[in-house]
CSV table of C-alpha atoms in Angstrom, one decimal:
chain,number,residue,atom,x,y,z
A,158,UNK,CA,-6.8,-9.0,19.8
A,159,UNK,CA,-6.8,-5.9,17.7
A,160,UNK,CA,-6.6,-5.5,13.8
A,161,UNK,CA,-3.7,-3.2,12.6
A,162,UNK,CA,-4.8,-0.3,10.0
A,163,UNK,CA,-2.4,2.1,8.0
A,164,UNK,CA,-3.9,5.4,6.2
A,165,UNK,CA,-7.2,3.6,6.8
A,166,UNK,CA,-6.8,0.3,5.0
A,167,UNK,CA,-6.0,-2.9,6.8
A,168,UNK,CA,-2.6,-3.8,6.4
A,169,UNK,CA,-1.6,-7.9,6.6
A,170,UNK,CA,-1.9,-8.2,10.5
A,171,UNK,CA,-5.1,-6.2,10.0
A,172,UNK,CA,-6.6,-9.0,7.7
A,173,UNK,CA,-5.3,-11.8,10.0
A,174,UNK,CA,-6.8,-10.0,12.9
A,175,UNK,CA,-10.2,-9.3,11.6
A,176,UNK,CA,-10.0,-13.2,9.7
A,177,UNK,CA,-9.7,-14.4,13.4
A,178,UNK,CA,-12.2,-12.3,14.7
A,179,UNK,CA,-14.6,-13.7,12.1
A,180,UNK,CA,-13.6,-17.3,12.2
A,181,UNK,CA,-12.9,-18.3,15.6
A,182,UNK,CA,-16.8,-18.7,16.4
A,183,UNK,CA,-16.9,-21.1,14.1
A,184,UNK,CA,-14.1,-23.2,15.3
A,185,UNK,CA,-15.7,-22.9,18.5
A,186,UNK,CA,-14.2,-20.4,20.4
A,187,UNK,CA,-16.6,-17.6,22.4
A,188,UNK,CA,-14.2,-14.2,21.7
A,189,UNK,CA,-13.9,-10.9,23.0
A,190,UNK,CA,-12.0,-8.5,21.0
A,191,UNK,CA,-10.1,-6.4,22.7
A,192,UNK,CA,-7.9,-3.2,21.9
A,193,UNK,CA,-5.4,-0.8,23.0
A,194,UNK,CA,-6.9,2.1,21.3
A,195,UNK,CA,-7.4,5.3,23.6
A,196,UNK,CA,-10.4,6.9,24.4
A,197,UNK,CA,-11.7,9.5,21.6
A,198,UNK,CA,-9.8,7.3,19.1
A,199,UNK,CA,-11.7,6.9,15.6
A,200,UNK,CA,-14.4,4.6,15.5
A,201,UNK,CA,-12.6,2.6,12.9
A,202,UNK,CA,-9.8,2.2,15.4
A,203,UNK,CA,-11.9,0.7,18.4
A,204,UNK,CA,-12.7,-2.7,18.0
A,205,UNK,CA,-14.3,-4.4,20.9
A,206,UNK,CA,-13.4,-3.3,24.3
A,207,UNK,CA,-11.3,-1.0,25.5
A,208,UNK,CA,-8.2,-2.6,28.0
A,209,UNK,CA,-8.0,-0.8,31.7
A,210,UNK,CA,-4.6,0.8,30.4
A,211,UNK,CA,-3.4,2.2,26.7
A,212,UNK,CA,-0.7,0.7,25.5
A,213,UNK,CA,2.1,2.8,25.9
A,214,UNK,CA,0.8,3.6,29.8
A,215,UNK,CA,0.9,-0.2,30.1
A,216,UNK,CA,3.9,-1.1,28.6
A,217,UNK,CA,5.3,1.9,31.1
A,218,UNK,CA,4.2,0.1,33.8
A,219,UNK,CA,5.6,-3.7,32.4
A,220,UNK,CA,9.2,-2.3,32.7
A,221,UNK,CA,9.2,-1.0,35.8
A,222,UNK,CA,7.2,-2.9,37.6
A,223,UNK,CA,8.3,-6.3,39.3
A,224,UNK,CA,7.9,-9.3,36.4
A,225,UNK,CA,5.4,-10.5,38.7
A,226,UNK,CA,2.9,-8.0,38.1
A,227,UNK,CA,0.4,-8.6,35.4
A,228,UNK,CA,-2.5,-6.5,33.9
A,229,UNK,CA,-5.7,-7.5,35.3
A,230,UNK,CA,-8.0,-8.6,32.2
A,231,UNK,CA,-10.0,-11.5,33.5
A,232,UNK,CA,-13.0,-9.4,33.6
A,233,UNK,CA,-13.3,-8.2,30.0
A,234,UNK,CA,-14.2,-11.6,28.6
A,235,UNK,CA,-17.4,-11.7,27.3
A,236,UNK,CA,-20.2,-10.8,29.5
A,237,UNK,CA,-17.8,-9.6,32.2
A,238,UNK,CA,-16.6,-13.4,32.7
A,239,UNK,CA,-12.9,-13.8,33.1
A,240,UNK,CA,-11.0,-14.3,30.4
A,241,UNK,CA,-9.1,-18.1,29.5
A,242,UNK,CA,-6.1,-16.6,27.5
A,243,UNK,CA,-5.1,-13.7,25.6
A,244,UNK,CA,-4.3,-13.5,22.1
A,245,UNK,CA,-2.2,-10.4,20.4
A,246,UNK,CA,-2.1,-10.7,16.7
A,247,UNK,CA,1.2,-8.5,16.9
A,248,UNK,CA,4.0,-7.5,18.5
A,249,UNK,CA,2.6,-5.3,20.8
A,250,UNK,CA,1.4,-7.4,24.1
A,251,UNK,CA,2.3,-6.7,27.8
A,252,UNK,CA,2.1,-9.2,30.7
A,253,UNK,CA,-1.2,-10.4,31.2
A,254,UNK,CA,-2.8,-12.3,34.6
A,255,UNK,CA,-3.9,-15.1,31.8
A,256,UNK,CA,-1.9,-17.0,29.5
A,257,UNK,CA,-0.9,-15.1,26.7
A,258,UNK,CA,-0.6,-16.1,22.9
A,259,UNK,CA,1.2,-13.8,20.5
A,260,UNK,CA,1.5,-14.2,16.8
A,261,UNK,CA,4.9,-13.3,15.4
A,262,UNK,CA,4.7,-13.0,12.1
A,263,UNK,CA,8.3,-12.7,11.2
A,264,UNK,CA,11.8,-11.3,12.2
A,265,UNK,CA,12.1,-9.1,9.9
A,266,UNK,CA,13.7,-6.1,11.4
A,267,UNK,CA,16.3,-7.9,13.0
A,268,UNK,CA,17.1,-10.5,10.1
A,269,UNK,CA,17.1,-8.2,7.7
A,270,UNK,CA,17.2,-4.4,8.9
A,271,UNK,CA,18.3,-2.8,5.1
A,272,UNK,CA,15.2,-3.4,4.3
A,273,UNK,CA,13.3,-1.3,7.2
A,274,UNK,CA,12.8,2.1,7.7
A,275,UNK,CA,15.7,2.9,10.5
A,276,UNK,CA,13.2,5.8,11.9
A,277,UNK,CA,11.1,2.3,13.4
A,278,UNK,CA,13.6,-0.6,12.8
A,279,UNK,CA,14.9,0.2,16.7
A,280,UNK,CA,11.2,-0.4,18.5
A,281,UNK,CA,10.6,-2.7,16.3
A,282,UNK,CA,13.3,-4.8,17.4
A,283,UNK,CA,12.4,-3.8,21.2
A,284,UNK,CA,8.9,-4.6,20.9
A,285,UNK,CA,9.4,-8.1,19.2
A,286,UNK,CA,12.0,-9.3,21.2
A,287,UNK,CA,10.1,-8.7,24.3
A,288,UNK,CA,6.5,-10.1,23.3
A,289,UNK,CA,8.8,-13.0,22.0
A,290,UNK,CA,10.0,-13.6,26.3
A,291,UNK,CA,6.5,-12.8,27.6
A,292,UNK,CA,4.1,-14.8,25.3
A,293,UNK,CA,3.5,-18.4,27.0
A,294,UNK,CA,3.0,-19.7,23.3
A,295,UNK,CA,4.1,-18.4,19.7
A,296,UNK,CA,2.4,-18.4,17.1
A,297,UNK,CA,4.0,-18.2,13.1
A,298,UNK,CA,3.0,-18.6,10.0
A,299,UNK,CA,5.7,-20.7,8.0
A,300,UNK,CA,8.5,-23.4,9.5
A,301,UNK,CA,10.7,-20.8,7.7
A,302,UNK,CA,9.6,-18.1,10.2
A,303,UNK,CA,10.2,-20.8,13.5
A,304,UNK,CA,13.8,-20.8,12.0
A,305,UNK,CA,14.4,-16.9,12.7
A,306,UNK,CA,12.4,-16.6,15.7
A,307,UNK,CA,14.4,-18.9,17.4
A,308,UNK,CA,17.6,-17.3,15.7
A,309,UNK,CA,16.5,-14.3,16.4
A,310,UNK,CA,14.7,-13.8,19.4
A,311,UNK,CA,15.8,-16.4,21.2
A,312,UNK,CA,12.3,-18.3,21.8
A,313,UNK,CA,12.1,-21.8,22.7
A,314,UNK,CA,10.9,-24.2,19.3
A,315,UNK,CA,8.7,-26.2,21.9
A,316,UNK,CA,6.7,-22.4,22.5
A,317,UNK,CA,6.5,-22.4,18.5
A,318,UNK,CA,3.3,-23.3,16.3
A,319,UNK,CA,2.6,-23.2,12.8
A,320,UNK,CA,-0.5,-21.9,12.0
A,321,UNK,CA,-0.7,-21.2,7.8
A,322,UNK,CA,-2.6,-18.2,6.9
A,323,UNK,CA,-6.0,-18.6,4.6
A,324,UNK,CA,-7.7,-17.2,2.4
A,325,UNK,CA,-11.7,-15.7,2.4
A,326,UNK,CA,-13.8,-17.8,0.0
A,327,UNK,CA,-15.2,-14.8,-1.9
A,328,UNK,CA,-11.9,-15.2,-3.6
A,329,UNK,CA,-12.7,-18.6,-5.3
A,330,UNK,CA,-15.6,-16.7,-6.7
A,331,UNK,CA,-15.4,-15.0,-9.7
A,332,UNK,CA,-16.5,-11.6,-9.8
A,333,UNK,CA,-18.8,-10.0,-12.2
A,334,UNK,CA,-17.7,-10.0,-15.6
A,335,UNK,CA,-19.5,-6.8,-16.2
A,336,UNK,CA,-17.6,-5.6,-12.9
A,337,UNK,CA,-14.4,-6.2,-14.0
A,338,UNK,CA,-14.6,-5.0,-17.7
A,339,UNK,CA,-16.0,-1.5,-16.0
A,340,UNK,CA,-12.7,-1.6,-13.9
A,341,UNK,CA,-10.1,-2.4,-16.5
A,342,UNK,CA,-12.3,0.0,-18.7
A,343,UNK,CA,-11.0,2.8,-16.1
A,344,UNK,CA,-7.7,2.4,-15.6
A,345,UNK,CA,-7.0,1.5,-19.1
A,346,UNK,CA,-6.0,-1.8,-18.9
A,347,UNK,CA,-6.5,-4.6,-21.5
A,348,UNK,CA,-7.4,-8.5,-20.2
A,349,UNK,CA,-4.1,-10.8,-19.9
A,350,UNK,CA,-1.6,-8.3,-18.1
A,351,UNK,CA,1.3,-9.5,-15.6
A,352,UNK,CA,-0.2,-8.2,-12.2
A,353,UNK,CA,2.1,-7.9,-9.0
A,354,UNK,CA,0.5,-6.3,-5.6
A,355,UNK,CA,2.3,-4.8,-2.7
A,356,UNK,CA,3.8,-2.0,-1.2
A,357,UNK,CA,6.4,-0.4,-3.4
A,358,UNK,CA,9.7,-1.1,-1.0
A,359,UNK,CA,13.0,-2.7,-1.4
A,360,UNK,CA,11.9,-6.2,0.0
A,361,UNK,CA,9.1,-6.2,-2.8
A,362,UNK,CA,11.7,-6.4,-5.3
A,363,UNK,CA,9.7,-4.5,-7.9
A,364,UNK,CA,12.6,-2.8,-9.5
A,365,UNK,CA,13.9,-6.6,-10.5
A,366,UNK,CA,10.6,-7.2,-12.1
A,367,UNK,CA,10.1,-4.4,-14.2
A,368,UNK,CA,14.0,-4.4,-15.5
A,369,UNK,CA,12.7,-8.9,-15.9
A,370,UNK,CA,9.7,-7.3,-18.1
A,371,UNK,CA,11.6,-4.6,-20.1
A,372,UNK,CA,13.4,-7.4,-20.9
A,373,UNK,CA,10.9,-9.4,-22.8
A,374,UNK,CA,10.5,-9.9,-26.2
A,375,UNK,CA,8.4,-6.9,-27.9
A,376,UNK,CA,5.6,-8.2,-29.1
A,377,UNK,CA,5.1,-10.1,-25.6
A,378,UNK,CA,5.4,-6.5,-23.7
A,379,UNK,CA,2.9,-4.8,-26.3
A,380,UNK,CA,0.4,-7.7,-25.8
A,381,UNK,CA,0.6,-7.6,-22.1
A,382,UNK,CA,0.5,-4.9,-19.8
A,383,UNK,CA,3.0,-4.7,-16.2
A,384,UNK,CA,0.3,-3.7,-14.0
A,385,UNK,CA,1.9,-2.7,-10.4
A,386,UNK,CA,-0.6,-2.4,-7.4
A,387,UNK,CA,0.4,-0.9,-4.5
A,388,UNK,CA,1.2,2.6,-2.5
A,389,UNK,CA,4.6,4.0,-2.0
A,390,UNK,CA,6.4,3.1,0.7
A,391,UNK,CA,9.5,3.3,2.2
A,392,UNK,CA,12.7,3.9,-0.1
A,393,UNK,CA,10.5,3.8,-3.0
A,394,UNK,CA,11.6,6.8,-4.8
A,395,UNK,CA,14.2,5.4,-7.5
A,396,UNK,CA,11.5,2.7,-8.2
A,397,UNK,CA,8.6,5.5,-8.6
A,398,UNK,CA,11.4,7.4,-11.4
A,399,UNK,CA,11.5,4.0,-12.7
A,400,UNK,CA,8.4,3.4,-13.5
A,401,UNK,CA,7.8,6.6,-15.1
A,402,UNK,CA,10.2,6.9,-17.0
A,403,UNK,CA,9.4,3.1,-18.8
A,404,UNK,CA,5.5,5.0,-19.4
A,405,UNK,CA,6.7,7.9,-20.7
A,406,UNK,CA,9.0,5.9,-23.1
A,407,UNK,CA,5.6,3.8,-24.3
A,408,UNK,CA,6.0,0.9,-22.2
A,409,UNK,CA,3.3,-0.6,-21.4
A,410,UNK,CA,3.6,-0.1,-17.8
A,411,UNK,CA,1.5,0.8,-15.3
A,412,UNK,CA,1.0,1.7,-11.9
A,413,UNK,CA,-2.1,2.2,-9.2
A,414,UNK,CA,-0.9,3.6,-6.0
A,415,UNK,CA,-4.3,3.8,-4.3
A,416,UNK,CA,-6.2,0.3,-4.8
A,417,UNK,CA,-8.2,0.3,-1.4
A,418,UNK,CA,-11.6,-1.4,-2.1
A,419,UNK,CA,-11.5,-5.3,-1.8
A,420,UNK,CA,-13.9,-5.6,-4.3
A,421,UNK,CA,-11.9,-3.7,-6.6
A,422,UNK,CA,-8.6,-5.9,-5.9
A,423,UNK,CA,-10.7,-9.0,-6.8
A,424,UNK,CA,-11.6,-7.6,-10.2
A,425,UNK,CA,-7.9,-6.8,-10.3
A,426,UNK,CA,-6.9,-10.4,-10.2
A,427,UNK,CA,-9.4,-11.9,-12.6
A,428,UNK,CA,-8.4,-9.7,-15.2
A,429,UNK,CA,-4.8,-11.0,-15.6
A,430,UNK,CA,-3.2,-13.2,-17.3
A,431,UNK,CA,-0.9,-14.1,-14.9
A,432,UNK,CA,0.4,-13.1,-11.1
A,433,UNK,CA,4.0,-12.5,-10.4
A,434,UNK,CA,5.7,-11.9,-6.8
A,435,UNK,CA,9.1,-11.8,-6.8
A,436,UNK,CA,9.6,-10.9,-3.0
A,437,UNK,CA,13.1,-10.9,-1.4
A,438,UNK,CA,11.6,-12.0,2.1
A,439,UNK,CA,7.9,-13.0,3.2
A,440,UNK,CA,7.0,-14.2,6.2
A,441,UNK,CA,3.9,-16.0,4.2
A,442,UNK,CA,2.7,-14.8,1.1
A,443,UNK,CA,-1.0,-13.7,0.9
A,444,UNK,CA,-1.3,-12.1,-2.2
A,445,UNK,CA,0.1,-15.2,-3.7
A,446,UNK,CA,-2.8,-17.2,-1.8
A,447,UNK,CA,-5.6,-14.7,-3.8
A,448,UNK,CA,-3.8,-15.2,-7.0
A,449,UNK,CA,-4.2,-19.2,-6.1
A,450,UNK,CA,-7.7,-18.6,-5.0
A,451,UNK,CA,-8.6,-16.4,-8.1
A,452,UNK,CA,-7.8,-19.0,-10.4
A,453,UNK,CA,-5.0,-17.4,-12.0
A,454,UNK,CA,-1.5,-18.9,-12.9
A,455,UNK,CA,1.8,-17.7,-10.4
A,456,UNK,CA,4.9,-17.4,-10.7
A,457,UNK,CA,6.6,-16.7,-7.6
A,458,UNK,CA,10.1,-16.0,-5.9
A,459,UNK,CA,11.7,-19.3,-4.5
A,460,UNK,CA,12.8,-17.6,-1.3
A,461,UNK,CA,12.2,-17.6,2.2
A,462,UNK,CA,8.7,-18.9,3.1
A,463,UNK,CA,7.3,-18.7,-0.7
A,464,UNK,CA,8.2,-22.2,-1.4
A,465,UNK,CA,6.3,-23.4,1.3
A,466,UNK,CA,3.6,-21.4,0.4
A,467,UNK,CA,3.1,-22.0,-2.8
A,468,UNK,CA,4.2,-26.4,-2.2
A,469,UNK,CA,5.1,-26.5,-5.9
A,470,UNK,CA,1.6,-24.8,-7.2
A,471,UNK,CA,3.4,-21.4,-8.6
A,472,UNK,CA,6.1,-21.7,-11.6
A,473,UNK,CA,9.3,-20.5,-8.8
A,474,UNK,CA,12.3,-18.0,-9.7
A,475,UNK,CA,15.4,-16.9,-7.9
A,476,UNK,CA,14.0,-13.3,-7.1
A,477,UNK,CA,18.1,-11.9,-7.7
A,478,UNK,CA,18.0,-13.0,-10.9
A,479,UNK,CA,16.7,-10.9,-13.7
A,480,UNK,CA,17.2,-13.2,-16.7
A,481,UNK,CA,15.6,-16.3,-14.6
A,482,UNK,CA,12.2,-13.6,-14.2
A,483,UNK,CA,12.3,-12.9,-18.2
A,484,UNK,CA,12.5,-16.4,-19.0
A,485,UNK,CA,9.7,-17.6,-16.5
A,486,UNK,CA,7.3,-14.6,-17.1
A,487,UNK,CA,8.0,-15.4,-21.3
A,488,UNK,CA,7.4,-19.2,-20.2
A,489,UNK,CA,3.8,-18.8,-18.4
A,490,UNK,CA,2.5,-16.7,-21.2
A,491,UNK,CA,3.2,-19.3,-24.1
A,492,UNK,CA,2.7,-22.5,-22.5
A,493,UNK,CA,-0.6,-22.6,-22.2
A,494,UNK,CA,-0.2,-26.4,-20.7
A,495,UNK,CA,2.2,-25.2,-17.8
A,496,UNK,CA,-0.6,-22.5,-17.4
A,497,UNK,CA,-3.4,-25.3,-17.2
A,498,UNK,CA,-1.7,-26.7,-14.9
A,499,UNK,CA,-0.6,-24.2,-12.6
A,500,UNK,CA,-4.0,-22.5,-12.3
A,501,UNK,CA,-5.4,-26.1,-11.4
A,502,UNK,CA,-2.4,-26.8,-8.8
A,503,UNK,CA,-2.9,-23.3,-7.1
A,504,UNK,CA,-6.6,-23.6,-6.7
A,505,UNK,CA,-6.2,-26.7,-5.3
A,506,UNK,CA,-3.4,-25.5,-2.6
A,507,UNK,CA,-5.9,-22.7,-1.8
A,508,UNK,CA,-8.7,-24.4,-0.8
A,509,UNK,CA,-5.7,-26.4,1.7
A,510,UNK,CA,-5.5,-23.3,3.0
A,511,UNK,CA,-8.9,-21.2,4.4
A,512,UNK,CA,-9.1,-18.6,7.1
A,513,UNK,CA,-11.9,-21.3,8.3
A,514,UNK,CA,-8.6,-24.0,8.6
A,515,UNK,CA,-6.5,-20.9,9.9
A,516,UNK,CA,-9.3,-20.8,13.1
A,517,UNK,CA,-9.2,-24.3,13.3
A,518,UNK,CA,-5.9,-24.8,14.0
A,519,UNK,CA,-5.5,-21.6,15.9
A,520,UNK,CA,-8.2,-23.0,18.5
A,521,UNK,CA,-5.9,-26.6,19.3
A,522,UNK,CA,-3.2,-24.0,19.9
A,523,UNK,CA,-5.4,-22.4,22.9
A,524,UNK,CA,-6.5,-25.7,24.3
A,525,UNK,CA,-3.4,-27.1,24.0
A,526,UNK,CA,-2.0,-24.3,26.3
A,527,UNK,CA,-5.1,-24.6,29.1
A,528,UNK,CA,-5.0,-28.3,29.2
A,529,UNK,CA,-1.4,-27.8,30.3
């Protein structure tokens, strides 16, 4: 298994991969991380040992090849032993001489293609569908994402497991006070604001919320700050105009496009008042599984996977409607009882929900497979 990066940060496969990595030995499972990276690549892109072949040379050789063939990995276990199975946290697997897991995480390029780049949307699609025929077992993180893969793809429910995704427990613990004044100190930001983290894109559905909060009463908006974490992504333009144009009107808006230390997301998070994710599709949800962790109260779009998610612990709107946002945002500031409660429901749900659980149930996946 290899973690994912983009522009140097971990993306979400990236923090599944390297929450694996770190968990597994605990679960008991003895791991070797693997990875497609060619020689001479960054350090930061090496992780483990190096397979015989480099992806694309591999995958070369997996199409025209007989289906019988497989790559030869039963050496690189650990300690040159053979290796029991073979994990890809991504799309991006090739026929193996071992059983083979892959995580899909979602189908989102074929269920929904307006809202991916068309420049990858095509190999995307490629690459999915075949990991999705030669993986032995499939691993997802929602029963909402076993509904498309089988739409989708094709692939057998019996191949299907739910895994949930977790969360680290540095996020139950709150971070420095000092810290976090320092922080909001910086950016200009006052305790209380409506916080949102993501990639600016059109699945996000950022443009939704910030019409929702322009919407809210005055005094609500010039008590609380939108603050919008995340870098710009694809089709983001409009939404970047947007947003500032609302600043240079006085709204009390605003966006950081290049939140990249952990530590400084955590401090992020305990300064708000309250977490909103109004996401058109998720295959899971993480960020909603910080704000859970972090102690601080949710509301969160009632679509696709988020439900499940959240199982009733975030205060849920229809993400196409902006009225329904203005009214739930106005709700969780005033009602400091549904607050209360929601902060106590959502730590609770996190805690369900660990990387430590994640490795768990991960690990009866493999042995269920090689006891087969």
């Amino acid at each position: 298994m290899e973690p994912e990066l983009t522009g140097g940060r971990l993306d979400g496969i990236g923090v599944y991969t390297q929450a694996l990595l770190a968990n597994l030995p605990g679960a008991g499972c003895v791991v070797q991380p693997l990875s497609f990276a060619p020689p001479g690549a960054p350090e930061r892109l090496r992780v483990g040992r190096a397979l015989p072949l480099s992806f694309t040379l591999a995958t070369i050789g997996d199409l025209i090849l007989p289906s019988s063939a497989r790559l030869a990995v039963r050496d690189l276990g650990p300690d040159g032993q053979p290796l029991d199975l073979y994990h890809a946290t991504d799309y991006r697997i090739v026929r193996m001489d071992c059983p083979v897991v892959a995580t899909l995480h979602d189908a989102l390029p074929i269920a929904h293609p307006e809202w991916c780049s068309p420049r990858l949307r095509g190999l995307k699609n490629w690459l999915q569908a075949k990991a999705a025929r030669k993986a032995d077992h499939v691993i997802t993180g929602s029963q909402y994402s076993v509904r498309e893969l089988v739409e989708c793809f094709g692939v057998d429910e019996r191949r299907i497991s739910v895994v949930y995704h977790g969360v680290d427990p540095c996020w139950f613990d709150a971070p420095d006070a000092a810290d976090v004044a320092a922080t909001l100190t910086r950016h200009g930001l006052r305790p209380g604001y409506f916080l949102t983290v993501g990639t600016l894109q059109p699945r996000k559905n950022i443009e939704r919320l910030l019409q929702a909060y322009l919407a809210l009463p005055p005094v609500v908006r010039a008590a609380r700050q939108l603050v919008i974490v995340g870098a710009p992504g694809w089709r983001s333009e409009e939404l970047v105009r947007r947003i500032e144009a609302a600043r240079q009107q006085g709204e009390n808006v605003c966006w950081l496009s290049a939140v990249t230390e952990h530590a400084e997301l955590r401090q992020l998070y305990a300064g708000s008042g309250a977490f909103v994710f109004p996401s058109l599709y998720e295959g899971f949800g993480l960020p909603v599984l910080e704000a859970f962790a972090s102690g601080v109260p949710v509301v969160a779009s009632n679509a696709t996977s988020l439900p499940e998610a959240c199982q009733g612990a975030a205060l849920e709107a229809d993400p196409l409607s902006v009225p329904e946002w203005t009214a739930a945002m106005h709700t969780i500031v005033r009602d400091e009882a549904l607050r209360t409660r929601l902060v106590a429901a959502g730590q609770r749900r996190a805690l369900q929900l660990t990387w430590a659980e994640t490795a768990r149930r991960t690990v009866a996946v493999y042995q269920s497979i090689l006891t087969q």
